[in-house]
Coordinates of C-alpha atoms and ligand atoms in Angstrom, one line a residue:
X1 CA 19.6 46.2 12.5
X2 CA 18.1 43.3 10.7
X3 CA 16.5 40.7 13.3
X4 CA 17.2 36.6 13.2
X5 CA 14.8 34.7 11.8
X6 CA 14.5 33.2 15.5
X7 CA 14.3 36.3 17.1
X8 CA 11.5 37.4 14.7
X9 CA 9.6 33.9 14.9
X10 CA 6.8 34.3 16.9
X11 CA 5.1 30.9 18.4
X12 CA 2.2 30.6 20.7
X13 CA 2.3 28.2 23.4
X14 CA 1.6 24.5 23.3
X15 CA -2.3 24.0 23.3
X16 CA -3.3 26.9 22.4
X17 CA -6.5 27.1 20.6
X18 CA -6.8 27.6 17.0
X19 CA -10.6 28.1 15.4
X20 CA -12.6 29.5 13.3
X21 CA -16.7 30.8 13.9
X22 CA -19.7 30.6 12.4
X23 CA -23.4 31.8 13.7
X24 CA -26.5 29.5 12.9
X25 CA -28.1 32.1 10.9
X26 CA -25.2 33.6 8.7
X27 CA -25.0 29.5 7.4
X28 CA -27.4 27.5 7.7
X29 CA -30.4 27.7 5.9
X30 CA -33.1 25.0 5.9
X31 CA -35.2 27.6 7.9
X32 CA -38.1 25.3 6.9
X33 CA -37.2 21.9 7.5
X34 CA -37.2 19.2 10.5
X35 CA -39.4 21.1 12.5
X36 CA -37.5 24.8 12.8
X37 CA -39.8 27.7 13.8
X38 CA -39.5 30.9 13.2
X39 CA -36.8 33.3 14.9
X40 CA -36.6 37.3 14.9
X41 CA -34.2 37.6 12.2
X42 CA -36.8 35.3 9.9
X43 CA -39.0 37.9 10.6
X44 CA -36.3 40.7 10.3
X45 CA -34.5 39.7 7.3
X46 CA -38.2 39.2 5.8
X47 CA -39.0 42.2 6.4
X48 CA -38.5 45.0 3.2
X49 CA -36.0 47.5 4.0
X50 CA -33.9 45.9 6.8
X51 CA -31.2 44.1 5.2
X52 CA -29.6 45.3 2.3
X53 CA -30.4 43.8 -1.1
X54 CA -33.4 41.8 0.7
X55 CA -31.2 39.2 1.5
X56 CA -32.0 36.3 4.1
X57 CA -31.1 33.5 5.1
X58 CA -33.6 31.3 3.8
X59 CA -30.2 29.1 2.3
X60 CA -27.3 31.1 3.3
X61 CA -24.6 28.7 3.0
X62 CA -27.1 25.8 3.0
X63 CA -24.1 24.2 5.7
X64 CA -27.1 22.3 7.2
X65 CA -27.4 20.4 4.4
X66 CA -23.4 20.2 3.8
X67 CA -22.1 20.5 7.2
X68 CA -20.0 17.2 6.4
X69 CA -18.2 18.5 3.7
X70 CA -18.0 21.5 5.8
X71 CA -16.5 20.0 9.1
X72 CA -13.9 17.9 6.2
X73 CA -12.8 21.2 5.2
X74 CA -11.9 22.6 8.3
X75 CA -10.1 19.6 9.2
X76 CA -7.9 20.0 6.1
X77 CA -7.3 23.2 7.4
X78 CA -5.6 22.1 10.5
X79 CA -8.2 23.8 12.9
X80 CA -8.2 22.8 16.3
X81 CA -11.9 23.8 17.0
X82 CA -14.8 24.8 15.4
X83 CA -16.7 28.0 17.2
X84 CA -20.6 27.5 15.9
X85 CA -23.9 28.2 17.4
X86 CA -27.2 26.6 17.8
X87 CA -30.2 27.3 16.5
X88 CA -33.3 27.9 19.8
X89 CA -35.9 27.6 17.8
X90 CA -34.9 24.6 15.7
X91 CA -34.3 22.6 18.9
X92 CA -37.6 24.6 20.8
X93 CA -39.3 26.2 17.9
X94 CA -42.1 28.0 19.7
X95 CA -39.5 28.6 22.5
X96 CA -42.2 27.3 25.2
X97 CA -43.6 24.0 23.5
X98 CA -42.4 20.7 22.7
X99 CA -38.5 19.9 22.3
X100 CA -38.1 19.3 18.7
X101 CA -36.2 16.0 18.8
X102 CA -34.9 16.7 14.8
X103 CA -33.4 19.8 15.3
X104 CA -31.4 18.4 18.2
X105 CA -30.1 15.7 16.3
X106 CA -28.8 18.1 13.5
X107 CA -26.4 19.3 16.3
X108 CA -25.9 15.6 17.4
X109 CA -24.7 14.8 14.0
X110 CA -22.5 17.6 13.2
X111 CA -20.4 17.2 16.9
X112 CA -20.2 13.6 16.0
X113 CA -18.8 14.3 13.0
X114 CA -16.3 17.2 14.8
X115 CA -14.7 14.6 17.3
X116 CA -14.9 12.5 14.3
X117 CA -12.3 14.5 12.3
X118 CA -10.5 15.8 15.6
X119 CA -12.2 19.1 15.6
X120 CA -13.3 20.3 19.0
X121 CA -16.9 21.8 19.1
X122 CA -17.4 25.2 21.0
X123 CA -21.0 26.0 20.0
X124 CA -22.7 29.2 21.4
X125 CA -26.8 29.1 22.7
X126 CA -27.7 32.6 21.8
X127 CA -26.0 33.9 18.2
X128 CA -28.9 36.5 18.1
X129 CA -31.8 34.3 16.9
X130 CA -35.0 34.1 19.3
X131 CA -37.6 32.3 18.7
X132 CA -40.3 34.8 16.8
X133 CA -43.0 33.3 19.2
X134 CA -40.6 34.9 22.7
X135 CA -40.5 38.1 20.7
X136 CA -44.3 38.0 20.7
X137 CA -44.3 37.6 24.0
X138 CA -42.2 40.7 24.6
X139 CA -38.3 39.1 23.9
X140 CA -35.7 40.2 26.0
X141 CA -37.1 43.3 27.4
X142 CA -39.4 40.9 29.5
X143 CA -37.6 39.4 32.0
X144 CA -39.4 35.8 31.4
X145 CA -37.2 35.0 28.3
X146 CA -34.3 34.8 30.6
X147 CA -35.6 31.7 32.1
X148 CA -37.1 30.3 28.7
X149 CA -33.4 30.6 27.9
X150 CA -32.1 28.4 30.9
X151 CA -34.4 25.9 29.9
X152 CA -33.2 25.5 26.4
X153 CA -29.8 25.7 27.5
X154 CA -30.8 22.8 29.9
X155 CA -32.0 21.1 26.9
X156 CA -28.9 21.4 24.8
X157 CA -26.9 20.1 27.9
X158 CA -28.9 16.8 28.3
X159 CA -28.3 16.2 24.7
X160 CA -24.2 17.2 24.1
X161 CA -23.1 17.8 27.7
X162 CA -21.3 14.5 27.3
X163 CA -19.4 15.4 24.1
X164 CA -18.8 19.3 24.2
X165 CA -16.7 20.8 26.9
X166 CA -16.3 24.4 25.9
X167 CA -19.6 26.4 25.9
X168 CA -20.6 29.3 25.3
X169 CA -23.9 31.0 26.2
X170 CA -24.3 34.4 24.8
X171 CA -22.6 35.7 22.0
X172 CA -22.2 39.6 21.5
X173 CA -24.7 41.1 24.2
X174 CA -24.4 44.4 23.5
X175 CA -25.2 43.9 19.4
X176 CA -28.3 41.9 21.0
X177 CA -29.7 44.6 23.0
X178 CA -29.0 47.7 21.7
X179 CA -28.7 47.2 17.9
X180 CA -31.6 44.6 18.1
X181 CA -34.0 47.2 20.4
X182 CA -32.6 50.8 20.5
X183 CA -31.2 51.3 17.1
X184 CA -33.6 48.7 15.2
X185 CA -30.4 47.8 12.9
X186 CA -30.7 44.1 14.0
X187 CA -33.5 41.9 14.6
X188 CA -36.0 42.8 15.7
X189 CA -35.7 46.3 14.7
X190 CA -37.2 48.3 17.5
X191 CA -36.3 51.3 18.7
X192 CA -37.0 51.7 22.5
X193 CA -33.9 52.8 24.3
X194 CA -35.4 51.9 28.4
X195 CA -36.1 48.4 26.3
X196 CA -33.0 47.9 25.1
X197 CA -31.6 48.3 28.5
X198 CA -33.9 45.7 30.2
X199 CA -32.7 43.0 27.1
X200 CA -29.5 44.0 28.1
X201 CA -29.7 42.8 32.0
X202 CA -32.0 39.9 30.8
X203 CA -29.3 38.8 28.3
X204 CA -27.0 38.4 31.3
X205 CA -29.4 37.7 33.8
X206 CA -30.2 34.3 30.8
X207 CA -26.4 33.7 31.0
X208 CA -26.1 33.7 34.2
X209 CA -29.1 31.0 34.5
X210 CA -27.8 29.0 31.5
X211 CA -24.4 28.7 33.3
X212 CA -26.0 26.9 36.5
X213 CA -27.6 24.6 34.1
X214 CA -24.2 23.8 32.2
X215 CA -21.8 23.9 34.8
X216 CA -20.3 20.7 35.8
X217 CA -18.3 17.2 34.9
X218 CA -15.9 19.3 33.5
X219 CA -17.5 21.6 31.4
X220 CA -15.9 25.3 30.8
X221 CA -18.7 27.9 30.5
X222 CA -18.0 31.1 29.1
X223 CA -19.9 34.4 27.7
X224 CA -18.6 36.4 24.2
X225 CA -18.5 40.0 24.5
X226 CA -17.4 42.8 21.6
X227 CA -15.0 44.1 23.4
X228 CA -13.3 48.0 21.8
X229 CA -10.6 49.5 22.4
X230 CA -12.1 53.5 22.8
X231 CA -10.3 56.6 22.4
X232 CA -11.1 60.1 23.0
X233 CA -11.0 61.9 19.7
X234 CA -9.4 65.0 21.1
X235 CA -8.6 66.3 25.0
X236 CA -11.6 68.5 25.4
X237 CA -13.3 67.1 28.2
X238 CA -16.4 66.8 26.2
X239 CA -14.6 64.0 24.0
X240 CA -13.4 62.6 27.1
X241 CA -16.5 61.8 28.8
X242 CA -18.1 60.5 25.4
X243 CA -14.8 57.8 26.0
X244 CA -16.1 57.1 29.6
X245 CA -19.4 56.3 28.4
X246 CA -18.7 55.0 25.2
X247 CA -16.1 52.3 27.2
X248 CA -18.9 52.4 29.6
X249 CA -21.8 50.6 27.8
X250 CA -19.8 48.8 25.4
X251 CA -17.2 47.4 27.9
X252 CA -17.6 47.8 31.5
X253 CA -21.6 47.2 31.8
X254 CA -20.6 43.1 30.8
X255 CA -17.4 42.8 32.0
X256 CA -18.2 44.1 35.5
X257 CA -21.5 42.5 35.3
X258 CA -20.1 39.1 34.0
X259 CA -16.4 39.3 36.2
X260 CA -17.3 41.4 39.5
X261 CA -20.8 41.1 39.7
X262 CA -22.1 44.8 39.7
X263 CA -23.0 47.4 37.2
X264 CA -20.5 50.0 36.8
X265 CA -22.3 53.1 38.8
X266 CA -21.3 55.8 36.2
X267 CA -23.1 53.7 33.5
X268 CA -26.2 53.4 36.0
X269 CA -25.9 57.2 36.8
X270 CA -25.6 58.3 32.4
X271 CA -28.6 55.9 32.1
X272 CA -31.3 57.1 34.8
X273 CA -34.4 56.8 34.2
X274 CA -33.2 54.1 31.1
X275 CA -31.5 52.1 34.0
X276 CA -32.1 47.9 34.3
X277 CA -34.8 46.5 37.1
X278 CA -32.3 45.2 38.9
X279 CA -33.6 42.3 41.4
X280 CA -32.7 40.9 44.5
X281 CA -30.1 38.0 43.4
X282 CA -29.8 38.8 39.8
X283 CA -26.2 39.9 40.1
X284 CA -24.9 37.3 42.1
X285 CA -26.7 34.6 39.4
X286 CA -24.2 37.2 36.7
X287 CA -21.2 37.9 38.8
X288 CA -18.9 34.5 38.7
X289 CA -20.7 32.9 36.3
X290 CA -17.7 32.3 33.8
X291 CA -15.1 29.9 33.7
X292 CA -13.4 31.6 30.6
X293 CA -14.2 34.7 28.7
X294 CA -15.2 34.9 25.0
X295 CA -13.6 38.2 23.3
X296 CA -14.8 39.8 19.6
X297 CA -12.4 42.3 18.9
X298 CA -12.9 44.5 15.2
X299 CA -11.5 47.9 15.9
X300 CA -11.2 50.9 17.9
X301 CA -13.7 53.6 18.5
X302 CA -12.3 57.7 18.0
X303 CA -15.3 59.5 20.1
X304 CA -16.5 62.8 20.0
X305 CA -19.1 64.3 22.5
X306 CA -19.0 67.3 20.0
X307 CA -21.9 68.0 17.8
X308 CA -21.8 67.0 14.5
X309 CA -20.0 63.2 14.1
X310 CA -21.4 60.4 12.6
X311 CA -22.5 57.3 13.9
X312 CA -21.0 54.5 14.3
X313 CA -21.4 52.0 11.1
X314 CA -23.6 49.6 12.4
X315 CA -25.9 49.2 9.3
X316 CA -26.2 50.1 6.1
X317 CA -29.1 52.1 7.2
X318 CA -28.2 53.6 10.0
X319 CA -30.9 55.7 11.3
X320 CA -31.2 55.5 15.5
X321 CA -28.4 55.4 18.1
X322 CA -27.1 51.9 19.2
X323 CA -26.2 54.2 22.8
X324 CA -29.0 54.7 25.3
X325 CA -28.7 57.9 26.6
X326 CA -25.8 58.7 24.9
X327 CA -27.1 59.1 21.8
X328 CA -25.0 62.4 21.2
X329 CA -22.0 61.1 21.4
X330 CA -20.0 61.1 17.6
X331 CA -17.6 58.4 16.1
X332 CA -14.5 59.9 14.1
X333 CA -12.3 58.4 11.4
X334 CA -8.6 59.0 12.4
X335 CA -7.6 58.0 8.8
X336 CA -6.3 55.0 9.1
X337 CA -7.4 52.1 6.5
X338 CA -10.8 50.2 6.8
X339 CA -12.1 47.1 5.8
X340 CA -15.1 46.5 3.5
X341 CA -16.9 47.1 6.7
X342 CA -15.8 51.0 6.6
X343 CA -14.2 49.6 10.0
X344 CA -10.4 51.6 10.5
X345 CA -8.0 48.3 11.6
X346 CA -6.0 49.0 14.4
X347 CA -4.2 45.8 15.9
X348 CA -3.0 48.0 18.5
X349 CA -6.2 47.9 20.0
X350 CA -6.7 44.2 21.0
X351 CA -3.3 44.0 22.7
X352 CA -4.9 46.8 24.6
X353 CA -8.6 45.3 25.1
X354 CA -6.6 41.9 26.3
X355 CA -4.2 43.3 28.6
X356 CA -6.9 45.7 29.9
X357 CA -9.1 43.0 31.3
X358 CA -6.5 40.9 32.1
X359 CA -5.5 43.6 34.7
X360 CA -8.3 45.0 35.7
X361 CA -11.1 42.1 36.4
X362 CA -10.3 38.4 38.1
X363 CA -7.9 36.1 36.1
X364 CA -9.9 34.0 34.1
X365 CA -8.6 32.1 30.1
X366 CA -9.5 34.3 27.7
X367 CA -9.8 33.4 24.4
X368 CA -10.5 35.7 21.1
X369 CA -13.9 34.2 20.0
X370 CA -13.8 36.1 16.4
X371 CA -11.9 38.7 14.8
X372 CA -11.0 38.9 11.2
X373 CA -12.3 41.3 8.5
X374 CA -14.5 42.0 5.1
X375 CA -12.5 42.6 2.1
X376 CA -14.1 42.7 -1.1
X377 CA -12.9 39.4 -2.3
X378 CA -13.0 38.4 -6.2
X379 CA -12.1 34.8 -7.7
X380 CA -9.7 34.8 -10.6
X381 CA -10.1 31.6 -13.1
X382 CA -7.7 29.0 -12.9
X383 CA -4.9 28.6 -15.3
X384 CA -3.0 25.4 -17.0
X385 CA -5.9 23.2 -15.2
X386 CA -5.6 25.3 -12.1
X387 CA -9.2 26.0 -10.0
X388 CA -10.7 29.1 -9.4
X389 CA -8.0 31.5 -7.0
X390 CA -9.1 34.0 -4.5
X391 CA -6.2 36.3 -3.3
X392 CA -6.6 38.1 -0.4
X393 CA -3.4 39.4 0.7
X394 CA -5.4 42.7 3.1
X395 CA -6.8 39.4 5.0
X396 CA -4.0 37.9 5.9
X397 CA -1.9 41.3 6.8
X398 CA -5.5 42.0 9.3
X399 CA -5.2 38.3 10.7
X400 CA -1.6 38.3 11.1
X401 CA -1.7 42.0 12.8
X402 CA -3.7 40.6 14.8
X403 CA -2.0 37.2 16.1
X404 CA 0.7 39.3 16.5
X405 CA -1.0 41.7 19.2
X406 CA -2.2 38.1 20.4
X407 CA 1.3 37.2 20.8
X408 CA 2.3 40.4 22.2
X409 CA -0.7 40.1 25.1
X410 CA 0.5 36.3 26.2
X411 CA 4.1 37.8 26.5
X412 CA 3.0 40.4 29.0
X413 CA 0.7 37.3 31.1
X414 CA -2.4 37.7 29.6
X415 CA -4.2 34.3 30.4
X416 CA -5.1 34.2 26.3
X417 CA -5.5 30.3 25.3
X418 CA -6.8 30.5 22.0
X419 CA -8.3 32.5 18.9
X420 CA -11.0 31.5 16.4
X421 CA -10.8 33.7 13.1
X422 CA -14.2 35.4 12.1
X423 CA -15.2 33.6 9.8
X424 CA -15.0 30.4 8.3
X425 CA -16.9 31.4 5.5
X426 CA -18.7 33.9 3.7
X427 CA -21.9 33.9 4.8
X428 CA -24.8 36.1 5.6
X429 CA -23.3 39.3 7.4
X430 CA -27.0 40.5 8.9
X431 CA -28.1 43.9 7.9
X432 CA -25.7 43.6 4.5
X433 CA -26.9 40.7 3.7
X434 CA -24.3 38.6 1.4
X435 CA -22.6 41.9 0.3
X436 CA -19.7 41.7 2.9
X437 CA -17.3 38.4 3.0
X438 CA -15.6 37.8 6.2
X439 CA -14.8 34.3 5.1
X440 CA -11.5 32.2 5.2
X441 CA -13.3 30.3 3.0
X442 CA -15.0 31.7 -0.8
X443 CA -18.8 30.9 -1.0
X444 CA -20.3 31.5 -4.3
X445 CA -23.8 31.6 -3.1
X446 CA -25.2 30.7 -6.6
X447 CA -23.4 27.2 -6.7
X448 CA -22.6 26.7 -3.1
X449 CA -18.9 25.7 -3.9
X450 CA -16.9 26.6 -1.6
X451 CA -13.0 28.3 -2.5
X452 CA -10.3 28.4 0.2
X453 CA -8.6 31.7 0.0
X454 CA -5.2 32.3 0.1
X455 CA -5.8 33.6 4.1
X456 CA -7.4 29.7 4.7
X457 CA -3.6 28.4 3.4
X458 CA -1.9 31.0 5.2
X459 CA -4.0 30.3 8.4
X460 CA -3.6 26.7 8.1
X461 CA 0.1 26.8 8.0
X462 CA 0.2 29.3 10.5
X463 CA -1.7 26.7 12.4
X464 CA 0.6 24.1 11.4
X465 CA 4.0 25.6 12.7
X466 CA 1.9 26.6 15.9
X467 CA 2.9 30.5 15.2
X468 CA 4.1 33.3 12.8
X469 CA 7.8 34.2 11.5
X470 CA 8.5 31.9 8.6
X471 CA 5.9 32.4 5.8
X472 CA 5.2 36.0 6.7
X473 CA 6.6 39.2 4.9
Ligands
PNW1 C1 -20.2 40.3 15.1 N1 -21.6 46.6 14.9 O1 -21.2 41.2 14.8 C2 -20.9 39.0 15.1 O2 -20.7 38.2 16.2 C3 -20.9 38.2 13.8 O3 -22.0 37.5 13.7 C4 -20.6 39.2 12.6 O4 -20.8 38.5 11.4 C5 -19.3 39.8 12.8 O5 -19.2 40.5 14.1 C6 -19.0 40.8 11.7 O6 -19.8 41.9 11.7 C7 -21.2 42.5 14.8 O7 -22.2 47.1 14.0 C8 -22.1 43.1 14.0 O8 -21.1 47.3 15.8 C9 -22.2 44.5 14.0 C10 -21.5 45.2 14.9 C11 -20.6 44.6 15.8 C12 -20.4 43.2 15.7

């Protein structure tokens, strides 16, 4: 039975957030100017054999020096808020020293220039770039970093806590401690799994901190987490218990941390000897510390505790386990199709992943802090006068999936009050360099110009008409 159009018309409710994210690194460049110092993925992305192609970031999108053009594109777009992060070591560059007054005002500018064009700011502190000189001092395995991050945070409140409302603190914890210290495929690249599981508490422990220093007059403080939805590969009990743990470290260590204040004990048990230093205090500073929560959502994990599986694909390189002391545990392809990334798309699994916590943790707004996908993207000359075109029809179908399993979530009472589309624009995807385009937006990073692809349209009116149904297939 064919559906009306009404009935097949899906809108979101009136308010609800529509974005799209960015990280400091991936687009801004300029690592040299106005006083910047150096942070771990300087270092990283300098470093031969880490990132594919040796690509860095040195220019990236060089948004620092176009952010205006930038923020006037988004506003074409329709976009309600922009999702961006801040730089630590261009505001604090030795990440003990001096406030450096230039790199502040960078951010002073570009939120200016946001309200300006009716753009709400959401920046993040901590998009994965410390300050080189913390690292030195042992980075977020030491337990001190936590407070150096408080401080900035403090910092960053003086200077915008009467402009921004929505802020978020950490993004991605779990790619921050155990890709950036157990499997080495981020910055910085070690490979110490009891290490990885200290940075991991000391992320949230920094949250946690950061949160006391940005709470109040109305500001809305929030964490992003990766959340996945994980399946057992098969019923052997072996593939279930790789689930358990898999859901364990990936999920449940931040959200119970983050939403209950505790670790969850299996996790603590798997880990042993690995497990956090947990002091007196720390979880209560964790526990409660949100006013909303900040969910990244890609795909859905198959798991195998069998012998034999590959990894995950968290690098191009690949070479250590991202999972302390579950390094044995095997990721499986089900068959269904993948992004550039090699990531299978499975829509399903955010409706799940929303409704899941939701249920299971204390109500707080959720909001999807980035999804979206890598597609190999091409631009096709213009013709009769026309610009350059780049068609991406696989984006749009990922993005629209997507919304709909949004849409699908808020129908059941999932307290979901926005969704920011990963990413604005092309830009520097870490270990793969420029290779992979997540982008709404076409960078050719020879000329800087900057294409809207068909998704940035398609999203915009989507946008517009405050939902789905119409336009789409
Ligand atoms: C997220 N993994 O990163 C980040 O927040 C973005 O900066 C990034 O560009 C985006 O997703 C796309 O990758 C991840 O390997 C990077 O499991 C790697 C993984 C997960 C998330």
């Amino acid at each position: 039975i064919q559906k009306s159009r009404a009935e097949t018309e899906i809108r979101f409710p009136t308010g609800f957030v529509w974005g799209a994210a960015t990280a400091a690194y991936q687009i801004e460049g300029a690592v040299d100017e106005d006083g910047r110092g150096p942070s771990i993925w300087d270092t990283f992305a300098h470093t031969p054999g880490k990132v594919l192609g040796g690509d860095t970031g040195d220019v990236a999108t060089d948004h620092y020096h176009r952010f205006r053009e930038d923020v006037a594109l988004m506003a074409s777009l329709g976009l309600t808020a922009y999702r961006f992060s801040i730089s630590w070591s261009r505001v604090r560059p030795d990440g003990t020293g001096p406030i450096n007054t230039e790199g502040l005002d960078f951010y002073r500018r570009l939120v200016d220039t946001l309200l300006e064009a009716g753009v709400q700011p959401w920046p993040t502190l901590y998009h994965w770039d410390l300050p080189q000189a913390l690292e030195d001092a042992g980075g977020w395995p030491n337990r001190d970093t936590a407070y150096r991050f408080a401080e900035y945070a403090q910092v960053v409140c003086d200077a915008l806590g009467d402009r921004v409302v929505n802020w978020t603190t950490i993004n991605e914890p779990w790619c921050a401690a155990f890709l950036g210290y157990a499997s080495g495929d981020h910055a910085p690249g070690r490979r110490e799994p009891g290490a990885s599981v200290r940075a991991a508490h000391h992320l949230l422990l920094g949250h946690g901190l950061a949160a006391q220093s940005l709470r109040g007059e109305g500001r809305n403080v929030g964490a992003s987490v990766n959340l996945y939805a994980v399946s057992p590969a098969g019923e052997a009990a072996e593939d279930v218990d790789a689930a358990r743990r898999i859901d364990g470290l990936q999920n449940r260590l931040f959200l119970d941390a983050l939403l209950r204040g505790e670790y969850p004990e299996d996790v603590i048990a798997d880990l042993g000897d690995l497990a956090p230093d947990v002091h007196d205090g720390d979880m209560e500073i964790i526990g409660g510390s949100v006013d909303q929560l900040g969910i990244n959502y890609y795909n859905r994990f198959f798991v195998t505790g069998k012998e034999g599986a590959a990894r995950a694909i968290t690098s191009p390189f690949a070479e250590a386990s991202p999972w302390p002391g579950s390094e044995h545990v095997g990721f499986v392809q089900v068959g269904r199709p993948v992004t550039a990334m090699g990531w299978e798309i499975d829509e399903s699994g955010l409706a799940e992943v929303l409704t899941r916590v939701a249920e299971e943790y204390p109500s707080v707004p959720l909001y999807v802090t980035e999804n979206g996908a890598a597609f190999d993207d091409v631009v096709a000359e213009g013709e009769n006068g026309d610009g350059p075109r780049v068609d991406d029809p696989d984006r749009v179908a990922y993005i629209e999936a997507h919304l709909r399993a949004c849409h699908t979530a808020i129908s059941a009472g999932v307290p979901l009050r926005g969704y920011f589309a990963w990413s604005l624009m092309d830009n520097f995807e870490w270990g793969w360099g420029y290779a992979k385009r997540f982008g709404l937006v076409y960078v050719d990073f020879l000329t800087q110009a900057r294409i809207p692809k068909t998704s940035a349209q398609w999203y915009s009116s989507v946008i517009g008409q405050g939902g789905l149904g119409r336009m789409s297939a």
